[in-house]
PDB file of C-alpha atoms in Angstrom:
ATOM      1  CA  UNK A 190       0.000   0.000   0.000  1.00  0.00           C
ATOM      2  CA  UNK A 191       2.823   2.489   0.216  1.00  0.00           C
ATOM      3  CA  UNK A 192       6.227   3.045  -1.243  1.00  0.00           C
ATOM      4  CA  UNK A 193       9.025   5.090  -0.371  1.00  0.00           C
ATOM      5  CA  UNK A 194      11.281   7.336  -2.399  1.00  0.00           C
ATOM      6  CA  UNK A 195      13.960   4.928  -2.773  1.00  0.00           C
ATOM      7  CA  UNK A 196      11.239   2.767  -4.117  1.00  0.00           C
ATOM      8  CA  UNK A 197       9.572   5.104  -6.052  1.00  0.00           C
ATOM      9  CA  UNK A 198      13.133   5.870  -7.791  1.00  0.00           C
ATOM     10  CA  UNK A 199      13.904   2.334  -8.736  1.00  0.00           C
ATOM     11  CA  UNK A 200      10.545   1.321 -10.191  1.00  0.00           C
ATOM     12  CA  UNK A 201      10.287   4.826 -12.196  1.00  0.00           C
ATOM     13  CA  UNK A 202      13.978   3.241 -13.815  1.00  0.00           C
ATOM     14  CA  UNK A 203      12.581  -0.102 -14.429  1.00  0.00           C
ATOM     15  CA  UNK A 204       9.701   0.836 -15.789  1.00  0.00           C
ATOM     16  CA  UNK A 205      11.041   3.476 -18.473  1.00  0.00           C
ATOM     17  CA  UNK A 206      12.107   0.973 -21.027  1.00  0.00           C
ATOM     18  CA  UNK A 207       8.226   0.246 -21.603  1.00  0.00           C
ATOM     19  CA  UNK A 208       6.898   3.974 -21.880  1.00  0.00           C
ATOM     20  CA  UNK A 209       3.122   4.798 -20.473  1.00  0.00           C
ATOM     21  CA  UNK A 210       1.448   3.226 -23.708  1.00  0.00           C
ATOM     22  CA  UNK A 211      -0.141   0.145 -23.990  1.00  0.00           C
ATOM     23  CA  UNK A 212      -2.044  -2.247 -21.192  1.00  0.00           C
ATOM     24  CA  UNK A 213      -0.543  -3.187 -17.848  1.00  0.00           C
ATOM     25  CA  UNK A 214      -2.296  -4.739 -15.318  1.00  0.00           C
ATOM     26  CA  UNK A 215      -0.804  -4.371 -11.783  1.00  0.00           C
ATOM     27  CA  UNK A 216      -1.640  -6.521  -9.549  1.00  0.00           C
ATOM     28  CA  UNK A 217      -3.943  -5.978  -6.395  1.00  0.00           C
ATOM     29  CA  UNK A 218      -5.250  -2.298  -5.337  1.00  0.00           C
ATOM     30  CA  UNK A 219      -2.473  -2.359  -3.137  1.00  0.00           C
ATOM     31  CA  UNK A 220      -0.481  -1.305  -5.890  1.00  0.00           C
ATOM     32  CA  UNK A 221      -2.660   1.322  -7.359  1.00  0.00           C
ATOM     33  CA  UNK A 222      -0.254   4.169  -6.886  1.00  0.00           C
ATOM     34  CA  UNK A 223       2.283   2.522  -9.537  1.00  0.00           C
ATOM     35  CA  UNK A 224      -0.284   4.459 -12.058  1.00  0.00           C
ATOM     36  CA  UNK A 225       1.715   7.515 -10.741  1.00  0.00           C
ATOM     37  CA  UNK A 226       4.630   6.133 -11.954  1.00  0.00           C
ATOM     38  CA  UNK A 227       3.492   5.606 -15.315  1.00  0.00           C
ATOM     39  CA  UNK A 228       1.921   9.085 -15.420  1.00  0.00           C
ATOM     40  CA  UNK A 229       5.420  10.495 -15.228  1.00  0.00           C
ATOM     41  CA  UNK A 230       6.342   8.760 -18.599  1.00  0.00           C
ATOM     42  CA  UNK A 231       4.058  11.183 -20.349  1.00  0.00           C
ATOM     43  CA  UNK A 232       5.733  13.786 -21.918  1.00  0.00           C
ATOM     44  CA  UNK A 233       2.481  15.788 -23.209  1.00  0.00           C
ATOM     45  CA  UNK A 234      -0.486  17.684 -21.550  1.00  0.00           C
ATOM     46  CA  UNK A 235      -3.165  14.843 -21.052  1.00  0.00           C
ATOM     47  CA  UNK A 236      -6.302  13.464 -18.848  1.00  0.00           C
ATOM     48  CA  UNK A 237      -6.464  10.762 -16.847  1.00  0.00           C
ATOM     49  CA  UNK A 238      -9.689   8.378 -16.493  1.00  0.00           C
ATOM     50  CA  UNK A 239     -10.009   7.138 -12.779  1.00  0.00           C
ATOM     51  CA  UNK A 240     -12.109   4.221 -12.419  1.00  0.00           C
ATOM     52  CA  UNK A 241     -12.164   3.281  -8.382  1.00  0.00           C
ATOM     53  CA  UNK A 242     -14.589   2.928  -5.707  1.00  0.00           C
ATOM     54  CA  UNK A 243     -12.281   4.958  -3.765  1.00  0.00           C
ATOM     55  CA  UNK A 244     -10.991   8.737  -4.419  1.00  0.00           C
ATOM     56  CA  UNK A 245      -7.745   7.850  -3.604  1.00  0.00           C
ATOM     57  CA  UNK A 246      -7.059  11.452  -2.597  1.00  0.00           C
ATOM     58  CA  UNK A 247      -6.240  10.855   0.702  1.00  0.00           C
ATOM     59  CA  UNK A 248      -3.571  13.241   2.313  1.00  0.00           C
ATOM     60  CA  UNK A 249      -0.582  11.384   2.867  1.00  0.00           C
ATOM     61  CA  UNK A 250      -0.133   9.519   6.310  1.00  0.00           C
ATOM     62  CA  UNK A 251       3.243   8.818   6.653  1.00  0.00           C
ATOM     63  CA  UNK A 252       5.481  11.897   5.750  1.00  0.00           C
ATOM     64  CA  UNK A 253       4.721  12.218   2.349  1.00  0.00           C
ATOM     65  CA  UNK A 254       4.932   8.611   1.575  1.00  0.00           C
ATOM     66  CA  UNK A 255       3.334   7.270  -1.982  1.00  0.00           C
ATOM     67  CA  UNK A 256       0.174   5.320  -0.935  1.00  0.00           C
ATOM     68  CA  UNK A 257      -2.836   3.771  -2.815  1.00  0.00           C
ATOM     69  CA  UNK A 258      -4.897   6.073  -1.325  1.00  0.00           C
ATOM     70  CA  UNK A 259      -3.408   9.014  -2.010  1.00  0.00           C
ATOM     71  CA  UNK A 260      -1.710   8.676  -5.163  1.00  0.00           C
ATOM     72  CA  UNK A 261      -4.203  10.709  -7.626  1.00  0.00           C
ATOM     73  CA  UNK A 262      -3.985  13.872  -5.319  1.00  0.00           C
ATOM     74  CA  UNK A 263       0.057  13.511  -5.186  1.00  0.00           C
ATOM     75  CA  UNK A 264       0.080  13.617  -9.451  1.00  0.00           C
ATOM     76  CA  UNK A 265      -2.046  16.364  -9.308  1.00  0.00           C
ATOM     77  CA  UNK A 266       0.318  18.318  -7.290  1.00  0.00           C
ATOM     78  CA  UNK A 267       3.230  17.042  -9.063  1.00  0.00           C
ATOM     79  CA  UNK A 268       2.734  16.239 -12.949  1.00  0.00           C
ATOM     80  CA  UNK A 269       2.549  19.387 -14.777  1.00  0.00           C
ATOM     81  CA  UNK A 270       1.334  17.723 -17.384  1.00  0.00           C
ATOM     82  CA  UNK A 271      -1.490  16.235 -15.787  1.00  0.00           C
ATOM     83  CA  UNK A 272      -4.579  18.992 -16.744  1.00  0.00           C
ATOM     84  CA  UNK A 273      -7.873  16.940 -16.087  1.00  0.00           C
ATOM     85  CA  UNK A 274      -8.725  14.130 -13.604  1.00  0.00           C
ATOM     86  CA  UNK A 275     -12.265  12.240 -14.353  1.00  0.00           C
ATOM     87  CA  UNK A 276     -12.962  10.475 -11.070  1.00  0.00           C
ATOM     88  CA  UNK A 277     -15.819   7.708 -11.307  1.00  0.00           C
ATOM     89  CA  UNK A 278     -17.029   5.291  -9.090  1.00  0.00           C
ATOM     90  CA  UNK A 279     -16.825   6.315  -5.351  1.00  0.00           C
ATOM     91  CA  UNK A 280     -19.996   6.891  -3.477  1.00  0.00           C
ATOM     92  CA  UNK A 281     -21.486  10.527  -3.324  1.00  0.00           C
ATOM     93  CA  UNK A 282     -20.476  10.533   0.833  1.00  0.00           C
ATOM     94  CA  UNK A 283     -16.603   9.698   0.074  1.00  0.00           C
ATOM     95  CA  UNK A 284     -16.718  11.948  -3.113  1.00  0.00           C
ATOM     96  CA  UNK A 285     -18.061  14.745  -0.898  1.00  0.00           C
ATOM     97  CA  UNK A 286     -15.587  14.321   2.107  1.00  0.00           C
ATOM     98  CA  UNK A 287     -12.568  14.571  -0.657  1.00  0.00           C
ATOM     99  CA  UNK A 288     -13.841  17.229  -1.529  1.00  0.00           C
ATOM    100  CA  UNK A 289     -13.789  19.560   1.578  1.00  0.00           C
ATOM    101  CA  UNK A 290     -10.419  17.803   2.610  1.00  0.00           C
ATOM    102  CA  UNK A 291      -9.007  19.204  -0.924  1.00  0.00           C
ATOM    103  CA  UNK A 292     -10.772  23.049  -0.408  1.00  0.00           C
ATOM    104  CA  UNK A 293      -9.008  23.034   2.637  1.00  0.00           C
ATOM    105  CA  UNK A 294      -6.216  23.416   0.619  1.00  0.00           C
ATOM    106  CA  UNK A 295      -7.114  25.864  -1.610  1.00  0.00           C
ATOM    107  CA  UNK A 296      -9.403  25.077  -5.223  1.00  0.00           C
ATOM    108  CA  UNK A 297      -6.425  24.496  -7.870  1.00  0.00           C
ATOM    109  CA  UNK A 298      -6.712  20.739  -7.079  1.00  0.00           C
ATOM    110  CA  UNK A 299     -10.330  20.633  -7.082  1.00  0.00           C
ATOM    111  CA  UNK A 300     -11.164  22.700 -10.259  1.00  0.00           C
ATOM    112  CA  UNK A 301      -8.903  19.539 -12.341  1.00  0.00           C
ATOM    113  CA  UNK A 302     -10.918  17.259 -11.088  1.00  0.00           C
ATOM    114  CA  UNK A 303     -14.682  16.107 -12.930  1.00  0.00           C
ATOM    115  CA  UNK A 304     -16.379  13.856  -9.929  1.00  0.00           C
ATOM    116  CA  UNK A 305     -19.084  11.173 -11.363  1.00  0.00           C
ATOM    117  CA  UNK A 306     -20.324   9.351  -8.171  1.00  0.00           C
ATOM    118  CA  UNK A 307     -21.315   5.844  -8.202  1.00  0.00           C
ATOM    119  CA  UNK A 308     -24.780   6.844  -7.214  1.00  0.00           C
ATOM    120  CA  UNK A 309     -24.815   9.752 -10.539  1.00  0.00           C
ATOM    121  CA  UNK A 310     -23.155   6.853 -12.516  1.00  0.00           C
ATOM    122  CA  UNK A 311     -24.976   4.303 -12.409  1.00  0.00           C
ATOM    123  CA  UNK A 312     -28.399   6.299 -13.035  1.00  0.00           C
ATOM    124  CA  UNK A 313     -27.648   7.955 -16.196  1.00  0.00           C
ATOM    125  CA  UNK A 314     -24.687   4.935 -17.819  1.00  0.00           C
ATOM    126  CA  UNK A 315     -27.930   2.701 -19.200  1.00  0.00           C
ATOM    127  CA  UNK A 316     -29.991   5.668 -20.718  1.00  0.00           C
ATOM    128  CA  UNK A 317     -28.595   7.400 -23.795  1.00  0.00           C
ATOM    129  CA  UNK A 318     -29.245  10.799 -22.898  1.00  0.00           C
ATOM    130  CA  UNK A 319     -27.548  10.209 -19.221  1.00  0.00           C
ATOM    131  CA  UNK A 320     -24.342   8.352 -20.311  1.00  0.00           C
ATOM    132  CA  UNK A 321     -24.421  12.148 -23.286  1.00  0.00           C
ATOM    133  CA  UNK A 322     -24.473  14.513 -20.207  1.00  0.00           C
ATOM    134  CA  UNK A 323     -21.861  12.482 -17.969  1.00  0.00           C
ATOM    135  CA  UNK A 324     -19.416  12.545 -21.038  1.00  0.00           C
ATOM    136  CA  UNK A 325     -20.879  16.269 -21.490  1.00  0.00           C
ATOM    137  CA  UNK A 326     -19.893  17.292 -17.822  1.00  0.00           C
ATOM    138  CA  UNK A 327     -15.945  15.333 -19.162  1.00  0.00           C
ATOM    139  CA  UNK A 328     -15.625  17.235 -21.960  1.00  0.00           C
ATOM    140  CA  UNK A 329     -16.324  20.638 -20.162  1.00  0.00           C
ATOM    141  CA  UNK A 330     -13.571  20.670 -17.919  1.00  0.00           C
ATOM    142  CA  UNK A 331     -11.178  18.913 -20.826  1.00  0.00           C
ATOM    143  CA  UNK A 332      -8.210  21.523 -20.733  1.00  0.00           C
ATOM    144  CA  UNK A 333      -7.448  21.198 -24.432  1.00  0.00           C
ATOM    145  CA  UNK A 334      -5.829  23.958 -27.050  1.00  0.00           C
ATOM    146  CA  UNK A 335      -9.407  23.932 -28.358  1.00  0.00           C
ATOM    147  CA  UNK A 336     -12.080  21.872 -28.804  1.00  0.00           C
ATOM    148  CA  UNK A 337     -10.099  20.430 -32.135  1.00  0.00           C
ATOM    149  CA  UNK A 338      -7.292  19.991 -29.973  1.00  0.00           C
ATOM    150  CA  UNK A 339      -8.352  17.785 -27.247  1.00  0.00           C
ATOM    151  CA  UNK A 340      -5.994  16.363 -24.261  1.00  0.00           C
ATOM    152  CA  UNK A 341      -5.002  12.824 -25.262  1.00  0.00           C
ATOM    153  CA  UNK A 342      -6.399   9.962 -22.404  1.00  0.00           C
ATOM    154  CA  UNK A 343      -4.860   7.909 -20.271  1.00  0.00           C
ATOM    155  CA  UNK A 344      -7.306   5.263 -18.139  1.00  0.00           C
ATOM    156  CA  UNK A 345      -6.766   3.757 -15.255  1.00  0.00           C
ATOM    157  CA  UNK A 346      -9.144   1.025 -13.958  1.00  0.00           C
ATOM    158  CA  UNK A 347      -9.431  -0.616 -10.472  1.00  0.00           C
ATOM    159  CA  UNK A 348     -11.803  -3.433 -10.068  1.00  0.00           C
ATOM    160  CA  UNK A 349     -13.265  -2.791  -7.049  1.00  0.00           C
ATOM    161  CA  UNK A 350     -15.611  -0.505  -8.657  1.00  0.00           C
ATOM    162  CA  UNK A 351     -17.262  -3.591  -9.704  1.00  0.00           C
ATOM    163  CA  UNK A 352     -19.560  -5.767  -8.105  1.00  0.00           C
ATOM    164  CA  UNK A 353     -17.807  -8.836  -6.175  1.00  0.00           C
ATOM    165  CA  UNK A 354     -19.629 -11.057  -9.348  1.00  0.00           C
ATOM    166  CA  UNK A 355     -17.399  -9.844 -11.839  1.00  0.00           C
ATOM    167  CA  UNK A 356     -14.124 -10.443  -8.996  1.00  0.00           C
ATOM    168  CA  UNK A 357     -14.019 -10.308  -6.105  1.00  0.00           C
ATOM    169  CA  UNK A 358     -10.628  -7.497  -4.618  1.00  0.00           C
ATOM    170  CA  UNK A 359      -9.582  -7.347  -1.228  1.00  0.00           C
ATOM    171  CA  UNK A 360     -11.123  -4.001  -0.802  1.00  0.00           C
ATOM    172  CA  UNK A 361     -14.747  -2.372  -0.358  1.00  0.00           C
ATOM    173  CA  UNK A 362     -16.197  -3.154  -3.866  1.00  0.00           C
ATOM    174  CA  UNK A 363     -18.803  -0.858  -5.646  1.00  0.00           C
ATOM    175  CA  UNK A 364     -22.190  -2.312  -7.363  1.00  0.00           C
ATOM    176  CA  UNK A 365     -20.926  -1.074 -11.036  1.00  0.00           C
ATOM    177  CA  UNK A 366     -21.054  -3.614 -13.891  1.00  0.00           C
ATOM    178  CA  UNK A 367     -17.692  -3.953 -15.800  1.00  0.00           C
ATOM    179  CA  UNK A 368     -19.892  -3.917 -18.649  1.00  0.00           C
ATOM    180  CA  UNK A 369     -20.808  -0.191 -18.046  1.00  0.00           C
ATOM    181  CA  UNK A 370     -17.308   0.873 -17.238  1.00  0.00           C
ATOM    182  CA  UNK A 371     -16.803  -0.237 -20.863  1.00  0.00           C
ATOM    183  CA  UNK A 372     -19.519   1.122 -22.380  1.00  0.00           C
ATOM    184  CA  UNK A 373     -19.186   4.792 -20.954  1.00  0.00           C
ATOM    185  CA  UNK A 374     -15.243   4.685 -22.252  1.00  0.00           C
ATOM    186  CA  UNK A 375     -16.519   3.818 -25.408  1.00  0.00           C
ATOM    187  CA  UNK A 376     -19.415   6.275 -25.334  1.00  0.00           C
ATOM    188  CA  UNK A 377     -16.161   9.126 -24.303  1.00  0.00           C
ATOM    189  CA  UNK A 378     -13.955   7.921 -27.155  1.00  0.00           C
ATOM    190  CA  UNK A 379     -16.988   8.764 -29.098  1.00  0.00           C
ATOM    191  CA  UNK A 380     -18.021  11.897 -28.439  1.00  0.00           C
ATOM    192  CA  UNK A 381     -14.508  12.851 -28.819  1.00  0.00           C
ATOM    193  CA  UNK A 382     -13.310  11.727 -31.876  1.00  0.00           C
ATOM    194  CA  UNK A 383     -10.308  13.101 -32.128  1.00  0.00           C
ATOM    195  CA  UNK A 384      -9.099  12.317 -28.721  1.00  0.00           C
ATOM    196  CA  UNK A 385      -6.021   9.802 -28.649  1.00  0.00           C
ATOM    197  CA  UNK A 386      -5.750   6.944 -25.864  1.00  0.00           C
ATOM    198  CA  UNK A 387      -2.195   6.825 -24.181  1.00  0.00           C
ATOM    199  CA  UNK A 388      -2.437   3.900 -22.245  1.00  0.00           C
ATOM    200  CA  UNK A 389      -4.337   1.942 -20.207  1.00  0.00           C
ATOM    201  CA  UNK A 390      -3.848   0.417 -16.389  1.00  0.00           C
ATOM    202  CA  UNK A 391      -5.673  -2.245 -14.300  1.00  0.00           C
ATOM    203  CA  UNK A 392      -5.474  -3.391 -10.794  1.00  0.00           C
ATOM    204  CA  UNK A 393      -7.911  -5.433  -8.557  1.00  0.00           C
ATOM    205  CA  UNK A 394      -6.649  -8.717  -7.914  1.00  0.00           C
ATOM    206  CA  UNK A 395      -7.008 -10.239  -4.722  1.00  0.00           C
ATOM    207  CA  UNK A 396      -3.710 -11.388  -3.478  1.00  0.00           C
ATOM    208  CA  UNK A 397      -5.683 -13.741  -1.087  1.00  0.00           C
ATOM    209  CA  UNK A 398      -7.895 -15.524  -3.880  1.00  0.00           C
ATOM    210  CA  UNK A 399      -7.238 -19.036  -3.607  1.00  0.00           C
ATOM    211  CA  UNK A 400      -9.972 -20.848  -5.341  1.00  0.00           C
ATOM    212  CA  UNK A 401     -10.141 -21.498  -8.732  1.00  0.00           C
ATOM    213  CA  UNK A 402     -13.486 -20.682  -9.186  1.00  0.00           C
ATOM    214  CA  UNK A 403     -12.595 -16.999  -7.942  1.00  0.00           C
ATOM    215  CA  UNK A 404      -9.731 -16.812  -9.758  1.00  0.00           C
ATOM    216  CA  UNK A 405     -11.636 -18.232 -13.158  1.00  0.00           C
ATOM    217  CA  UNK A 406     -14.001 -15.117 -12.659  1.00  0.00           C
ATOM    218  CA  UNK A 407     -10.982 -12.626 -12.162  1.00  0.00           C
ATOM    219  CA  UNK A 408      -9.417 -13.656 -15.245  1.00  0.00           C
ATOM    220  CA  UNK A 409     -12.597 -13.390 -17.134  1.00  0.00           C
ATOM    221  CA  UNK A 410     -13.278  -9.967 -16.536  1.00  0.00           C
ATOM    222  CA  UNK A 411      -9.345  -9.405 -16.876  1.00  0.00           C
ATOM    223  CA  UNK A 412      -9.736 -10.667 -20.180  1.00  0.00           C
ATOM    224  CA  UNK A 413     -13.225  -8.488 -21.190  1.00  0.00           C
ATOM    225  CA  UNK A 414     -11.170  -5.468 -20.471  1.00  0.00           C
ATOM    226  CA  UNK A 415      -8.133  -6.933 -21.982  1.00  0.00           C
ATOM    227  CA  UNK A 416     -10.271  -7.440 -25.020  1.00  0.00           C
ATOM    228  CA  UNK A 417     -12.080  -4.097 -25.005  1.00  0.00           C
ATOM    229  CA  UNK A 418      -9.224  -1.946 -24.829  1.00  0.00           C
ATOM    230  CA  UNK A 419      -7.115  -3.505 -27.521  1.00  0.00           C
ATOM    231  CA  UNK A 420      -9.862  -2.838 -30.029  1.00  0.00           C
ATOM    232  CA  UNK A 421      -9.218   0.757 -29.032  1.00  0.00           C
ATOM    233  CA  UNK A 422      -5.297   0.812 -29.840  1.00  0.00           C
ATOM    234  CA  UNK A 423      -6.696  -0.693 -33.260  1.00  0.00           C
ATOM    235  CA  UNK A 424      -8.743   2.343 -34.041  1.00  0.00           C
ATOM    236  CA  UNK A 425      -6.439   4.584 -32.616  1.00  0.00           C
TER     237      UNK A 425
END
């Protein structure tokens, strides 16, 4: 769950060779904060995608240490290049609790961020008109030239957003079907068309899991997104 500057340092090296692009799963939720890492690997203005039952904007407990739950407000404050954070998935309480915590700080952090609640999410995702305004509410705060010019994407996807059907993490897990996750990326890509995809990240494992019927399901939905996103290199 956390990692140290030394740490930080020598996974940053290893990880260079590979770039940001492309799909990397990493292991449990634990681990989220390696998305950081890859962040840093981007050398343009972009957006990042946050898919999590958490905020993960937690102020850091340990001086300053890198943690899971802390790592989205710790690239805000660090990548320049990071412009726009889409947050979906944690419920309207948590969302709302960030938020004060980050105001308490001042509003540069808060005015990056676009916050779709599981509770906002989940109503409007099946309806076509919802799933236009939550990509409408994206695009609004998408800190491109201009609107021809629009900040390339990179996503980052934890599973316990889903329901524990689709896997189950060894965190609190949401009630969203991986199926909408999915279909509200797509639903982005497409109102945006010329918006290019950097890369894509997924954690969510459960480090615990055990049975093979568990892991069978894990891999499954692994797979789905696996699937999903490499049909969006293609077209890209």
């Amino acid at each position: 769950c956390y990692c140290d500057s030394l740490a930080e340092e020598e996974i940053g090296k290893r990880i260079v060779p590979f770039g940001p692009e492309g799909l990397h799963f990493l292991d449990s939720g634990n681990y989220h904060y390696l998305t950081k890492l890859w962040l840093e690997l981007v050398k343009v203005p972009f957006e990042l995608l946050v898919f999590d039952h958490h905020t993960d904007m937690q102020r850091p407990a340990f001086g300053g240490i890198l943690s899971c739950g802390g790592w989205i407000r710790e690239a805000l404050e660090t990548n320049e290049n990071l412009k726009h954070v889409i947050l979906v998935g944690p419920p309207e309480t948590a969302m709302e609790e960030t938020k004060r915590e980050l105001l308490e700080d001042g509003e540069e952090l808060i005015r990056k961020v676009t916050w779709i609640s599981e509770e906002e999410f989940l109503q409007n995702v099946e309806k076509p008109d919802g799933i236009k305004k939550l990509c409408g509410q994206c695009k609004e705060n998408d800190l491109g030239a201009d609107e021809k010019d629009p900040l390339p994407l990179y996503i980052s996807i934890d599973k316990d957003i889903l329901s524990e059907s689709e896997g189950k993490t060894n965190w609190d897990q949401g009630n969203v079907a991986s199926n909408q996750v999915l279909h509200f990326i797509d639903a982005y890509m497409q109102q945006t068309p010329d918006k290019t995809l950097i890369g894509v990240d997924v954690c969510g494992e459960d480090p615990e899991a055990d049975s093979e019927e568990v892991q069978a399901v894990c891999r499954e939905t692994s797979e789905k997104i696996s699937s999903f996103v490499m049909t969006l290199f293609k077209a890209d």
